[in-house]
Amino acid sequence: IDLAVARARTSMREGRQQPEARTTTIGEKGRRSNRHLITLYVAIAHANDAQVDVAANSTYVIGYGMPSDLEVIETMFASLSVHMVHSGQQYVTSRQWQGETYVAVVDRRRRTKEHTAQTARVAFYRAYIARMEERLTQARRQVMQDLPATSSESSPDRATGELVLREKAQEVSAFHRRASDARGRWGGYSGGVRSPSGSAATAGRSAASRARLTDAPEIGGKRE
């Protein structure tokens, strides 16, 4: 976001950017972590004005956006996905979750169950992603607030920045509609762990709060 205006000005000098599509591999078919990694990718993509299609078997995603935005998304996802999985493994290995329970949704009924290593990992992932979405949203909002409050001939950045972002989002959306062959909507995670709580929620949110976002210059399926 903070570089969107600068990129727009640079593009006029170096040639205007055009939206494109890029495929990112998520994991082998059947891996339990794929849906959570996709959810993380979608959160990062949406914060950077990109649209996402998700493979029916959840093994890859296609991001639609401006080249520079897609580079940011790829860089952030490569870093955060490794951090989330590694931190989740550390939490599961610590066995803090032993003896804790969670509320599962089974046949539309809520039941209290004792955590297993797998459900504890899922709860950690879901808490991590929820916190990361908050951070991305906060960062995007802060960038816009840091622009001048009013527009004038000597201070046009806020109006220019908002216009650039709006026009970019419209252009990417139009490109996505033309280029995408996806049908329906990706359902996301559908397991029983719906509301992370206990040590899993605390550990997941804490890990996401520690994750570095500063390496990326900007934070700005079936269709998601």
mmCIF file with all atom_site columns, C-alpha atoms in Angstrom:
data_model
loop_
_atom_site.group_PDB
_atom_site.id
_atom_site.type_symbol
_atom_site.label_atom_id
_atom_site.label_alt_id
_atom_site.label_comp_id
_atom_site.label_asym_id
_atom_site.label_entity_id
_atom_site.label_seq_id
_atom_site.pdbx_PDB_ins_code
_atom_site.Cartn_x
_atom_site.Cartn_y
_atom_site.Cartn_z
_atom_site.occupancy
_atom_site.B_iso_or_equiv
_atom_site.pdbx_formal_charge
_atom_site.auth_seq_id
_atom_site.auth_comp_id
_atom_site.auth_asym_id
_atom_site.auth_atom_id
_atom_site.pdbx_PDB_model_num
ATOM 1   C CA . ILE A 1 1   ? 0.000   0.000   0.000   1.00 0.00 ? 1   ILE A CA 1
ATOM 2   C CA . ASP A 1 2   ? 2.679   2.463   0.997   1.00 0.00 ? 2   ASP A CA 1
ATOM 3   C CA . LEU A 1 3   ? 4.396   1.983   -2.359  1.00 0.00 ? 3   LEU A CA 1
ATOM 4   C CA . ALA A 1 4   ? 1.285   1.889   -4.520  1.00 0.00 ? 4   ALA A CA 1
ATOM 5   C CA . VAL A 1 5   ? 1.443   5.559   -5.451  1.00 0.00 ? 5   VAL A CA 1
ATOM 6   C CA . ALA A 1 6   ? 5.176   5.390   -6.118  1.00 0.00 ? 6   ALA A CA 1
ATOM 7   C CA . ARG A 1 7   ? 4.675   2.327   -8.295  1.00 0.00 ? 7   ARG A CA 1
ATOM 8   C CA . ALA A 1 8   ? 1.948   4.067   -10.241 1.00 0.00 ? 8   ALA A CA 1
ATOM 9   C CA . ARG A 1 9   ? 4.238   6.995   -10.961 1.00 0.00 ? 9   ARG A CA 1
ATOM 10  C CA . THR A 1 10  ? 7.125   4.700   -11.862 1.00 0.00 ? 10  THR A CA 1
ATOM 11  C CA . SER A 1 11  ? 4.913   2.672   -14.175 1.00 0.00 ? 11  SER A CA 1
ATOM 12  C CA . MET A 1 12  ? 4.220   5.757   -16.249 1.00 0.00 ? 12  MET A CA 1
ATOM 13  C CA . ARG A 1 13  ? 7.954   6.118   -16.795 1.00 0.00 ? 13  ARG A CA 1
ATOM 14  C CA . GLU A 1 14  ? 8.840   2.453   -17.252 1.00 0.00 ? 14  GLU A CA 1
ATOM 15  C CA . GLY A 1 15  ? 5.689   1.123   -18.864 1.00 0.00 ? 15  GLY A CA 1
ATOM 16  C CA . ARG A 1 16  ? 2.334   0.492   -17.210 1.00 0.00 ? 16  ARG A CA 1
ATOM 17  C CA . GLN A 1 17  ? 1.943   -2.755  -15.268 1.00 0.00 ? 17  GLN A CA 1
ATOM 18  C CA . GLN A 1 18  ? -0.734  -5.156  -16.406 1.00 0.00 ? 18  GLN A CA 1
ATOM 19  C CA . PRO A 1 19  ? -2.490  -7.744  -14.237 1.00 0.00 ? 19  PRO A CA 1
ATOM 20  C CA . GLU A 1 20  ? -1.291  -11.308 -14.579 1.00 0.00 ? 20  GLU A CA 1
ATOM 21  C CA . ALA A 1 21  ? -1.916  -14.755 -13.107 1.00 0.00 ? 21  ALA A CA 1
ATOM 22  C CA . ARG A 1 22  ? 0.624   -16.826 -11.187 1.00 0.00 ? 22  ARG A CA 1
ATOM 23  C CA . THR A 1 23  ? 0.352   -20.338 -9.813  1.00 0.00 ? 23  THR A CA 1
ATOM 24  C CA . THR A 1 24  ? 1.672   -21.209 -6.358  1.00 0.00 ? 24  THR A CA 1
ATOM 25  C CA . THR A 1 25  ? 2.035   -24.831 -5.273  1.00 0.00 ? 25  THR A CA 1
ATOM 26  C CA . ILE A 1 26  ? 0.566   -25.524 -1.840  1.00 0.00 ? 26  ILE A CA 1
ATOM 27  C CA . GLY A 1 27  ? 1.295   -29.195 -1.189  1.00 0.00 ? 27  GLY A CA 1
ATOM 28  C CA . GLU A 1 28  ? 0.721   -32.772 -2.200  1.00 0.00 ? 28  GLU A CA 1
ATOM 29  C CA . LYS A 1 29  ? -2.821  -34.030 -2.640  1.00 0.00 ? 29  LYS A CA 1
ATOM 30  C CA . GLY A 1 30  ? -4.422  -35.128 0.603   1.00 0.00 ? 30  GLY A CA 1
ATOM 31  C CA . ARG A 1 31  ? -2.167  -33.222 2.995   1.00 0.00 ? 31  ARG A CA 1
ATOM 32  C CA . ARG A 1 32  ? -4.163  -32.003 5.973   1.00 0.00 ? 32  ARG A CA 1
ATOM 33  C CA . SER A 1 33  ? -2.319  -28.702 6.145   1.00 0.00 ? 33  SER A CA 1
ATOM 34  C CA . ASN A 1 34  ? -3.227  -27.653 2.596   1.00 0.00 ? 34  ASN A CA 1
ATOM 35  C CA . ARG A 1 35  ? -6.511  -25.967 3.463   1.00 0.00 ? 35  ARG A CA 1
ATOM 36  C CA . HIS A 1 36  ? -4.916  -23.952 6.245   1.00 0.00 ? 36  HIS A CA 1
ATOM 37  C CA . LEU A 1 37  ? -2.030  -22.891 4.017   1.00 0.00 ? 37  LEU A CA 1
ATOM 38  C CA . ILE A 1 38  ? -4.530  -21.821 1.371   1.00 0.00 ? 38  ILE A CA 1
ATOM 39  C CA . THR A 1 39  ? -6.447  -19.777 3.933   1.00 0.00 ? 39  THR A CA 1
ATOM 40  C CA . LEU A 1 40  ? -3.188  -18.047 4.855   1.00 0.00 ? 40  LEU A CA 1
ATOM 41  C CA . TYR A 1 41  ? -2.405  -17.369 1.185   1.00 0.00 ? 41  TYR A CA 1
ATOM 42  C CA . VAL A 1 42  ? -5.874  -15.914 0.595   1.00 0.00 ? 42  VAL A CA 1
ATOM 43  C CA . ALA A 1 43  ? -5.498  -13.572 3.587   1.00 0.00 ? 43  ALA A CA 1
ATOM 44  C CA . ILE A 1 44  ? -2.171  -12.281 2.265   1.00 0.00 ? 44  ILE A CA 1
ATOM 45  C CA . ALA A 1 45  ? -3.494  -11.962 -1.287  1.00 0.00 ? 45  ALA A CA 1
ATOM 46  C CA . HIS A 1 46  ? -6.589  -10.000 -0.308  1.00 0.00 ? 46  HIS A CA 1
ATOM 47  C CA . ALA A 1 47  ? -4.446  -7.595  1.724   1.00 0.00 ? 47  ALA A CA 1
ATOM 48  C CA . ASN A 1 48  ? -2.475  -6.919  -1.449  1.00 0.00 ? 48  ASN A CA 1
ATOM 49  C CA . ASP A 1 49  ? -5.389  -6.378  -3.856  1.00 0.00 ? 49  ASP A CA 1
ATOM 50  C CA . ALA A 1 50  ? -5.182  -9.807  -5.498  1.00 0.00 ? 50  ALA A CA 1
ATOM 51  C CA . GLN A 1 51  ? -7.890  -12.321 -6.373  1.00 0.00 ? 51  GLN A CA 1
ATOM 52  C CA . VAL A 1 52  ? -7.438  -16.068 -5.835  1.00 0.00 ? 52  VAL A CA 1
ATOM 53  C CA . ASP A 1 53  ? -8.616  -19.286 -7.459  1.00 0.00 ? 53  ASP A CA 1
ATOM 54  C CA . VAL A 1 54  ? -8.143  -22.547 -5.546  1.00 0.00 ? 54  VAL A CA 1
ATOM 55  C CA . ALA A 1 55  ? -7.597  -25.947 -7.166  1.00 0.00 ? 55  ALA A CA 1
ATOM 56  C CA . ALA A 1 56  ? -10.384 -28.441 -6.553  1.00 0.00 ? 56  ALA A CA 1
ATOM 57  C CA . ASN A 1 57  ? -7.928  -30.771 -4.794  1.00 0.00 ? 57  ASN A CA 1
ATOM 58  C CA . SER A 1 58  ? -6.375  -27.917 -2.769  1.00 0.00 ? 58  SER A CA 1
ATOM 59  C CA . THR A 1 59  ? -2.861  -28.570 -4.125  1.00 0.00 ? 59  THR A CA 1
ATOM 60  C CA . TYR A 1 60  ? -2.287  -25.151 -5.686  1.00 0.00 ? 60  TYR A CA 1
ATOM 61  C CA . VAL A 1 61  ? -3.705  -21.656 -5.987  1.00 0.00 ? 61  VAL A CA 1
ATOM 62  C CA . ILE A 1 62  ? -3.711  -19.098 -8.783  1.00 0.00 ? 62  ILE A CA 1
ATOM 63  C CA . GLY A 1 63  ? -3.199  -15.480 -7.795  1.00 0.00 ? 63  GLY A CA 1
ATOM 64  C CA . TYR A 1 64  ? -4.476  -12.680 -10.035 1.00 0.00 ? 64  TYR A CA 1
ATOM 65  C CA . GLY A 1 65  ? -2.950  -9.256  -9.530  1.00 0.00 ? 65  GLY A CA 1
ATOM 66  C CA . MET A 1 66  ? -0.306  -6.756  -10.501 1.00 0.00 ? 66  MET A CA 1
ATOM 67  C CA . PRO A 1 67  ? 3.182   -8.298  -10.905 1.00 0.00 ? 67  PRO A CA 1
ATOM 68  C CA . SER A 1 68  ? 4.696   -6.302  -8.046  1.00 0.00 ? 68  SER A CA 1
ATOM 69  C CA . ASP A 1 69  ? 1.805   -7.228  -5.734  1.00 0.00 ? 69  ASP A CA 1
ATOM 70  C CA . LEU A 1 70  ? 2.121   -10.907 -6.638  1.00 0.00 ? 70  LEU A CA 1
ATOM 71  C CA . GLU A 1 71  ? 5.828   -10.773 -5.836  1.00 0.00 ? 71  GLU A CA 1
ATOM 72  C CA . VAL A 1 72  ? 4.999   -9.401  -2.388  1.00 0.00 ? 72  VAL A CA 1
ATOM 73  C CA . ILE A 1 73  ? 2.369   -12.095 -1.868  1.00 0.00 ? 73  ILE A CA 1
ATOM 74  C CA . GLU A 1 74  ? 4.755   -14.867 -2.904  1.00 0.00 ? 74  GLU A CA 1
ATOM 75  C CA . THR A 1 75  ? 7.493   -13.549 -0.615  1.00 0.00 ? 75  THR A CA 1
ATOM 76  C CA . MET A 1 76  ? 5.178   -13.171 2.370   1.00 0.00 ? 76  MET A CA 1
ATOM 77  C CA . PHE A 1 77  ? 3.557   -16.560 1.856   1.00 0.00 ? 77  PHE A CA 1
ATOM 78  C CA . ALA A 1 78  ? 6.907   -18.326 1.501   1.00 0.00 ? 78  ALA A CA 1
ATOM 79  C CA . SER A 1 79  ? 8.016   -16.849 4.822   1.00 0.00 ? 79  SER A CA 1
ATOM 80  C CA . LEU A 1 80  ? 4.790   -16.991 6.832   1.00 0.00 ? 80  LEU A CA 1
ATOM 81  C CA . SER A 1 81  ? 3.783   -20.494 5.731   1.00 0.00 ? 81  SER A CA 1
ATOM 82  C CA . VAL A 1 82  ? 7.100   -21.904 6.956   1.00 0.00 ? 82  VAL A CA 1
ATOM 83  C CA . HIS A 1 83  ? 6.821   -19.922 10.186  1.00 0.00 ? 83  HIS A CA 1
ATOM 84  C CA . MET A 1 84  ? 3.253   -21.086 10.824  1.00 0.00 ? 84  MET A CA 1
ATOM 85  C CA . VAL A 1 85  ? 4.032   -24.758 10.225  1.00 0.00 ? 85  VAL A CA 1
ATOM 86  C CA . HIS A 1 86  ? 7.268   -24.678 12.237  1.00 0.00 ? 86  HIS A CA 1
ATOM 87  C CA . SER A 1 87  ? 5.663   -22.819 15.145  1.00 0.00 ? 87  SER A CA 1
ATOM 88  C CA . GLY A 1 88  ? 2.708   -25.190 15.053  1.00 0.00 ? 88  GLY A CA 1
ATOM 89  C CA . GLN A 1 89  ? 5.004   -28.199 15.258  1.00 0.00 ? 89  GLN A CA 1
ATOM 90  C CA . GLN A 1 90  ? 6.819   -26.686 18.221  1.00 0.00 ? 90  GLN A CA 1
ATOM 91  C CA . TYR A 1 91  ? 3.498   -26.151 19.980  1.00 0.00 ? 91  TYR A CA 1
ATOM 92  C CA . VAL A 1 92  ? 2.300   -29.697 19.310  1.00 0.00 ? 92  VAL A CA 1
ATOM 93  C CA . THR A 1 93  ? 5.626   -31.137 20.471  1.00 0.00 ? 93  THR A CA 1
ATOM 94  C CA . SER A 1 94  ? 5.395   -29.155 23.712  1.00 0.00 ? 94  SER A CA 1
ATOM 95  C CA . ARG A 1 95  ? 2.198   -31.064 24.534  1.00 0.00 ? 95  ARG A CA 1
ATOM 96  C CA . GLN A 1 96  ? 0.691   -28.051 26.292  1.00 0.00 ? 96  GLN A CA 1
ATOM 97  C CA . TRP A 1 97  ? -2.598  -29.124 24.760  1.00 0.00 ? 97  TRP A CA 1
ATOM 98  C CA . GLN A 1 98  ? -2.799  -32.422 26.630  1.00 0.00 ? 98  GLN A CA 1
ATOM 99  C CA . GLY A 1 99  ? -5.868  -32.588 28.822  1.00 0.00 ? 99  GLY A CA 1
ATOM 100 C CA . GLU A 1 100 ? -7.451  -29.545 27.161  1.00 0.00 ? 100 GLU A CA 1
ATOM 101 C CA . THR A 1 101 ? -10.784 -29.689 25.406  1.00 0.00 ? 101 THR A CA 1
ATOM 102 C CA . TYR A 1 102 ? -12.356 -27.933 22.455  1.00 0.00 ? 102 TYR A CA 1
ATOM 103 C CA . VAL A 1 103 ? -15.887 -27.489 21.177  1.00 0.00 ? 103 VAL A CA 1
ATOM 104 C CA . ALA A 1 104 ? -16.389 -29.594 18.059  1.00 0.00 ? 104 ALA A CA 1
ATOM 105 C CA . VAL A 1 105 ? -19.217 -29.292 15.566  1.00 0.00 ? 105 VAL A CA 1
ATOM 106 C CA . VAL A 1 106 ? -20.448 -32.777 14.673  1.00 0.00 ? 106 VAL A CA 1
ATOM 107 C CA . ASP A 1 107 ? -23.607 -33.220 12.606  1.00 0.00 ? 107 ASP A CA 1
ATOM 108 C CA . ARG A 1 108 ? -24.450 -29.589 13.351  1.00 0.00 ? 108 ARG A CA 1
ATOM 109 C CA . ARG A 1 109 ? -24.235 -30.250 17.075  1.00 0.00 ? 109 ARG A CA 1
ATOM 110 C CA . ARG A 1 110 ? -21.659 -28.757 19.412  1.00 0.00 ? 110 ARG A CA 1
ATOM 111 C CA . ARG A 1 111 ? -19.781 -31.299 21.499  1.00 0.00 ? 111 ARG A CA 1
ATOM 112 C CA . THR A 1 112 ? -16.887 -30.978 23.892  1.00 0.00 ? 112 THR A CA 1
ATOM 113 C CA . LYS A 1 113 ? -13.959 -33.198 22.978  1.00 0.00 ? 113 LYS A CA 1
ATOM 114 C CA . GLU A 1 114 ? -10.454 -33.692 24.275  1.00 0.00 ? 114 GLU A CA 1
ATOM 115 C CA . HIS A 1 115 ? -7.675  -32.416 22.037  1.00 0.00 ? 115 HIS A CA 1
ATOM 116 C CA . THR A 1 116 ? -5.510  -34.757 20.022  1.00 0.00 ? 116 THR A CA 1
ATOM 117 C CA . ALA A 1 117 ? -2.238  -33.687 18.437  1.00 0.00 ? 117 ALA A CA 1
ATOM 118 C CA . GLN A 1 118 ? -4.062  -33.136 15.144  1.00 0.00 ? 118 GLN A CA 1
ATOM 119 C CA . THR A 1 119 ? -6.904  -31.017 16.529  1.00 0.00 ? 119 THR A CA 1
ATOM 120 C CA . ALA A 1 120 ? -4.440  -28.998 18.612  1.00 0.00 ? 120 ALA A CA 1
ATOM 121 C CA . ARG A 1 121 ? -2.443  -28.279 15.450  1.00 0.00 ? 121 ARG A CA 1
ATOM 122 C CA . VAL A 1 122 ? -5.592  -27.201 13.603  1.00 0.00 ? 122 VAL A CA 1
ATOM 123 C CA . ALA A 1 123 ? -6.590  -24.897 16.460  1.00 0.00 ? 123 ALA A CA 1
ATOM 124 C CA . PHE A 1 124 ? -3.096  -23.372 16.420  1.00 0.00 ? 124 PHE A CA 1
ATOM 125 C CA . TYR A 1 125 ? -3.239  -22.778 12.653  1.00 0.00 ? 125 TYR A CA 1
ATOM 126 C CA . ARG A 1 126 ? -6.670  -21.192 12.803  1.00 0.00 ? 126 ARG A CA 1
ATOM 127 C CA . ALA A 1 127 ? -5.628  -18.846 15.614  1.00 0.00 ? 127 ALA A CA 1
ATOM 128 C CA . TYR A 1 128 ? -2.411  -17.959 13.765  1.00 0.00 ? 128 TYR A CA 1
ATOM 129 C CA . ILE A 1 129 ? -4.263  -17.086 10.563  1.00 0.00 ? 129 ILE A CA 1
ATOM 130 C CA . ALA A 1 130 ? -6.936  -15.087 12.380  1.00 0.00 ? 130 ALA A CA 1
ATOM 131 C CA . ARG A 1 131 ? -4.261  -12.987 14.087  1.00 0.00 ? 131 ARG A CA 1
ATOM 132 C CA . MET A 1 132 ? -2.356  -12.542 10.826  1.00 0.00 ? 132 MET A CA 1
ATOM 133 C CA . GLU A 1 133 ? -5.512  -11.271 9.126   1.00 0.00 ? 133 GLU A CA 1
ATOM 134 C CA . GLU A 1 134 ? -5.853  -8.720  11.927  1.00 0.00 ? 134 GLU A CA 1
ATOM 135 C CA . ARG A 1 135 ? -2.263  -7.564  11.468  1.00 0.00 ? 135 ARG A CA 1
ATOM 136 C CA . LEU A 1 136 ? -2.623  -7.219  7.708   1.00 0.00 ? 136 LEU A CA 1
ATOM 137 C CA . THR A 1 137 ? -5.848  -5.252  8.107   1.00 0.00 ? 137 THR A CA 1
ATOM 138 C CA . GLN A 1 138 ? -4.301  -2.999  10.748  1.00 0.00 ? 138 GLN A CA 1
ATOM 139 C CA . ALA A 1 139 ? -1.238  -2.345  8.613   1.00 0.00 ? 139 ALA A CA 1
ATOM 140 C CA . ARG A 1 140 ? -3.359  -1.473  5.596   1.00 0.00 ? 140 ARG A CA 1
ATOM 141 C CA . ARG A 1 141 ? -5.513  0.887   7.646   1.00 0.00 ? 141 ARG A CA 1
ATOM 142 C CA . GLN A 1 142 ? -2.474  2.546   9.223   1.00 0.00 ? 142 GLN A CA 1
ATOM 143 C CA . VAL A 1 143 ? -0.894  3.273   5.863   1.00 0.00 ? 143 VAL A CA 1
ATOM 144 C CA . MET A 1 144 ? -4.040  5.045   4.691   1.00 0.00 ? 144 MET A CA 1
ATOM 145 C CA . GLN A 1 145 ? -4.297  7.000   7.952   1.00 0.00 ? 145 GLN A CA 1
ATOM 146 C CA . ASP A 1 146 ? -0.696  8.128   7.618   1.00 0.00 ? 146 ASP A CA 1
ATOM 147 C CA . LEU A 1 147 ? -1.487  9.855   4.334   1.00 0.00 ? 147 LEU A CA 1
ATOM 148 C CA . PRO A 1 148 ? -2.474  13.545  4.612   1.00 0.00 ? 148 PRO A CA 1
ATOM 149 C CA . ALA A 1 149 ? -6.009  13.980  5.920   1.00 0.00 ? 149 ALA A CA 1
ATOM 150 C CA . THR A 1 150 ? -7.042  16.271  3.085   1.00 0.00 ? 150 THR A CA 1
ATOM 151 C CA . SER A 1 151 ? -6.118  16.688  -0.526  1.00 0.00 ? 151 SER A CA 1
ATOM 152 C CA . SER A 1 152 ? -4.675  19.866  -1.942  1.00 0.00 ? 152 SER A CA 1
ATOM 153 C CA . GLU A 1 153 ? -2.344  20.891  -4.720  1.00 0.00 ? 153 GLU A CA 1
ATOM 154 C CA . SER A 1 154 ? 0.573   20.715  -2.282  1.00 0.00 ? 154 SER A CA 1
ATOM 155 C CA . SER A 1 155 ? -0.634  17.547  -0.512  1.00 0.00 ? 155 SER A CA 1
ATOM 156 C CA . PRO A 1 156 ? -2.386  15.219  -2.969  1.00 0.00 ? 156 PRO A CA 1
ATOM 157 C CA . ASP A 1 157 ? -1.074  11.921  -1.620  1.00 0.00 ? 157 ASP A CA 1
ATOM 158 C CA . ARG A 1 158 ? -4.206  10.715  0.182   1.00 0.00 ? 158 ARG A CA 1
ATOM 159 C CA . ALA A 1 159 ? -6.579  11.302  -2.713  1.00 0.00 ? 159 ALA A CA 1
ATOM 160 C CA . THR A 1 160 ? -4.027  9.972   -5.187  1.00 0.00 ? 160 THR A CA 1
ATOM 161 C CA . GLY A 1 161 ? -3.316  6.899   -3.082  1.00 0.00 ? 161 GLY A CA 1
ATOM 162 C CA . GLU A 1 162 ? -6.981  6.025   -2.644  1.00 0.00 ? 162 GLU A CA 1
ATOM 163 C CA . LEU A 1 163 ? -7.614  6.521   -6.354  1.00 0.00 ? 163 LEU A CA 1
ATOM 164 C CA . VAL A 1 164 ? -4.656  4.333   -7.325  1.00 0.00 ? 164 VAL A CA 1
ATOM 165 C CA . LEU A 1 165 ? -5.781  1.530   -5.014  1.00 0.00 ? 165 LEU A CA 1
ATOM 166 C CA . ARG A 1 166 ? -9.385  1.718   -6.182  1.00 0.00 ? 166 ARG A CA 1
ATOM 167 C CA . GLU A 1 167 ? -8.467  1.714   -9.862  1.00 0.00 ? 167 GLU A CA 1
ATOM 168 C CA . LYS A 1 168 ? -5.995  -1.117  -9.353  1.00 0.00 ? 168 LYS A CA 1
ATOM 169 C CA . ALA A 1 169 ? -8.579  -3.252  -7.541  1.00 0.00 ? 169 ALA A CA 1
ATOM 170 C CA . GLN A 1 170 ? -11.096 -2.674  -10.328 1.00 0.00 ? 170 GLN A CA 1
ATOM 171 C CA . GLU A 1 171 ? -8.547  -3.571  -13.000 1.00 0.00 ? 171 GLU A CA 1
ATOM 172 C CA . VAL A 1 172 ? -7.514  -6.760  -11.209 1.00 0.00 ? 172 VAL A CA 1
ATOM 173 C CA . SER A 1 173 ? -11.142 -7.769  -10.641 1.00 0.00 ? 173 SER A CA 1
ATOM 174 C CA . ALA A 1 174 ? -11.956 -7.282  -14.323 1.00 0.00 ? 174 ALA A CA 1
ATOM 175 C CA . PHE A 1 175 ? -8.895  -9.306  -15.347 1.00 0.00 ? 175 PHE A CA 1
ATOM 176 C CA . HIS A 1 176 ? -9.870  -12.090 -12.944 1.00 0.00 ? 176 HIS A CA 1
ATOM 177 C CA . ARG A 1 177 ? -13.352 -12.322 -14.438 1.00 0.00 ? 177 ARG A CA 1
ATOM 178 C CA . ARG A 1 178 ? -11.897 -12.590 -17.944 1.00 0.00 ? 178 ARG A CA 1
ATOM 179 C CA . ALA A 1 179 ? -9.067  -14.996 -17.203 1.00 0.00 ? 179 ALA A CA 1
ATOM 180 C CA . SER A 1 180 ? -10.491 -17.320 -14.558 1.00 0.00 ? 180 SER A CA 1
ATOM 181 C CA . ASP A 1 181 ? -12.026 -20.684 -15.387 1.00 0.00 ? 181 ASP A CA 1
ATOM 182 C CA . ALA A 1 182 ? -13.011 -21.369 -11.771 1.00 0.00 ? 182 ALA A CA 1
ATOM 183 C CA . ARG A 1 183 ? -16.558 -22.324 -10.875 1.00 0.00 ? 183 ARG A CA 1
ATOM 184 C CA . GLY A 1 184 ? -18.256 -22.100 -7.505  1.00 0.00 ? 184 GLY A CA 1
ATOM 185 C CA . ARG A 1 185 ? -16.573 -21.042 -4.279  1.00 0.00 ? 185 ARG A CA 1
ATOM 186 C CA . TRP A 1 186 ? -13.864 -22.678 -2.252  1.00 0.00 ? 186 TRP A CA 1
ATOM 187 C CA . GLY A 1 187 ? -15.305 -23.979 0.999   1.00 0.00 ? 187 GLY A CA 1
ATOM 188 C CA . GLY A 1 188 ? -12.200 -23.690 3.155   1.00 0.00 ? 188 GLY A CA 1
ATOM 189 C CA . TYR A 1 189 ? -11.700 -25.691 6.326   1.00 0.00 ? 189 TYR A CA 1
ATOM 190 C CA . SER A 1 190 ? -14.755 -27.757 7.245   1.00 0.00 ? 190 SER A CA 1
ATOM 191 C CA . GLY A 1 191 ? -13.525 -29.789 10.204  1.00 0.00 ? 191 GLY A CA 1
ATOM 192 C CA . GLY A 1 192 ? -14.797 -29.782 13.742  1.00 0.00 ? 192 GLY A CA 1
ATOM 193 C CA . VAL A 1 193 ? -12.392 -27.241 15.274  1.00 0.00 ? 193 VAL A CA 1
ATOM 194 C CA . ARG A 1 194 ? -14.321 -24.038 14.687  1.00 0.00 ? 194 ARG A CA 1
ATOM 195 C CA . SER A 1 195 ? -13.359 -21.692 17.544  1.00 0.00 ? 195 SER A CA 1
ATOM 196 C CA . PRO A 1 196 ? -9.750  -22.013 18.749  1.00 0.00 ? 196 PRO A CA 1
ATOM 197 C CA . SER A 1 197 ? -9.403  -21.663 22.508  1.00 0.00 ? 197 SER A CA 1
ATOM 198 C CA . GLY A 1 198 ? -7.069  -22.516 25.344  1.00 0.00 ? 198 GLY A CA 1
ATOM 199 C CA . SER A 1 199 ? -3.321  -22.800 24.871  1.00 0.00 ? 199 SER A CA 1
ATOM 200 C CA . ALA A 1 200 ? -3.682  -23.430 21.123  1.00 0.00 ? 200 ALA A CA 1
ATOM 201 C CA . ALA A 1 201 ? -5.349  -20.064 20.568  1.00 0.00 ? 201 ALA A CA 1
ATOM 202 C CA . THR A 1 202 ? -2.841  -18.292 22.795  1.00 0.00 ? 202 THR A CA 1
ATOM 203 C CA . ALA A 1 203 ? 0.159   -19.920 21.129  1.00 0.00 ? 203 ALA A CA 1
ATOM 204 C CA . GLY A 1 204 ? -1.156  -19.410 17.598  1.00 0.00 ? 204 GLY A CA 1
ATOM 205 C CA . ARG A 1 205 ? -1.922  -15.739 18.080  1.00 0.00 ? 205 ARG A CA 1
ATOM 206 C CA . SER A 1 206 ? 1.373   -15.165 19.866  1.00 0.00 ? 206 SER A CA 1
ATOM 207 C CA . ALA A 1 207 ? 3.342   -16.763 17.031  1.00 0.00 ? 207 ALA A CA 1
ATOM 208 C CA . ALA A 1 208 ? 1.515   -14.672 14.426  1.00 0.00 ? 208 ALA A CA 1
ATOM 209 C CA . SER A 1 209 ? 2.189   -11.523 16.437  1.00 0.00 ? 209 SER A CA 1
ATOM 210 C CA . ARG A 1 210 ? 5.911   -12.301 16.412  1.00 0.00 ? 210 ARG A CA 1
ATOM 211 C CA . ALA A 1 211 ? 6.079   -13.022 12.678  1.00 0.00 ? 211 ALA A CA 1
ATOM 212 C CA . ARG A 1 212 ? 7.930   -10.429 10.623  1.00 0.00 ? 212 ARG A CA 1
ATOM 213 C CA . LEU A 1 213 ? 6.041   -8.553  7.934   1.00 0.00 ? 213 LEU A CA 1
ATOM 214 C CA . THR A 1 214 ? 8.698   -5.929  7.281   1.00 0.00 ? 214 THR A CA 1
ATOM 215 C CA . ASP A 1 215 ? 10.580  -7.925  4.641   1.00 0.00 ? 215 ASP A CA 1
ATOM 216 C CA . ALA A 1 216 ? 7.678   -7.284  2.281   1.00 0.00 ? 216 ALA A CA 1
ATOM 217 C CA . PRO A 1 217 ? 7.472   -3.725  0.928   1.00 0.00 ? 217 PRO A CA 1
ATOM 218 C CA . GLU A 1 218 ? 3.696   -3.607  0.842   1.00 0.00 ? 218 GLU A CA 1
ATOM 219 C CA . ILE A 1 219 ? 0.671   -5.050  2.444   1.00 0.00 ? 219 ILE A CA 1
ATOM 220 C CA . GLY A 1 220 ? -2.107  -3.208  0.769   1.00 0.00 ? 220 GLY A CA 1
ATOM 221 C CA . GLY A 1 221 ? -10.624 -19.084 -5.331  1.00 0.00 ? 221 GLY A CA 1
ATOM 222 C CA . LYS A 1 222 ? -12.743 -21.275 -6.923  1.00 0.00 ? 222 LYS A CA 1
ATOM 223 C CA . ARG A 1 223 ? -13.112 -17.665 -6.208  1.00 0.00 ? 223 ARG A CA 1
ATOM 224 C CA . GLU A 1 224 ? -12.412 -16.583 -2.660  1.00 0.00 ? 224 GLU A CA 1
#
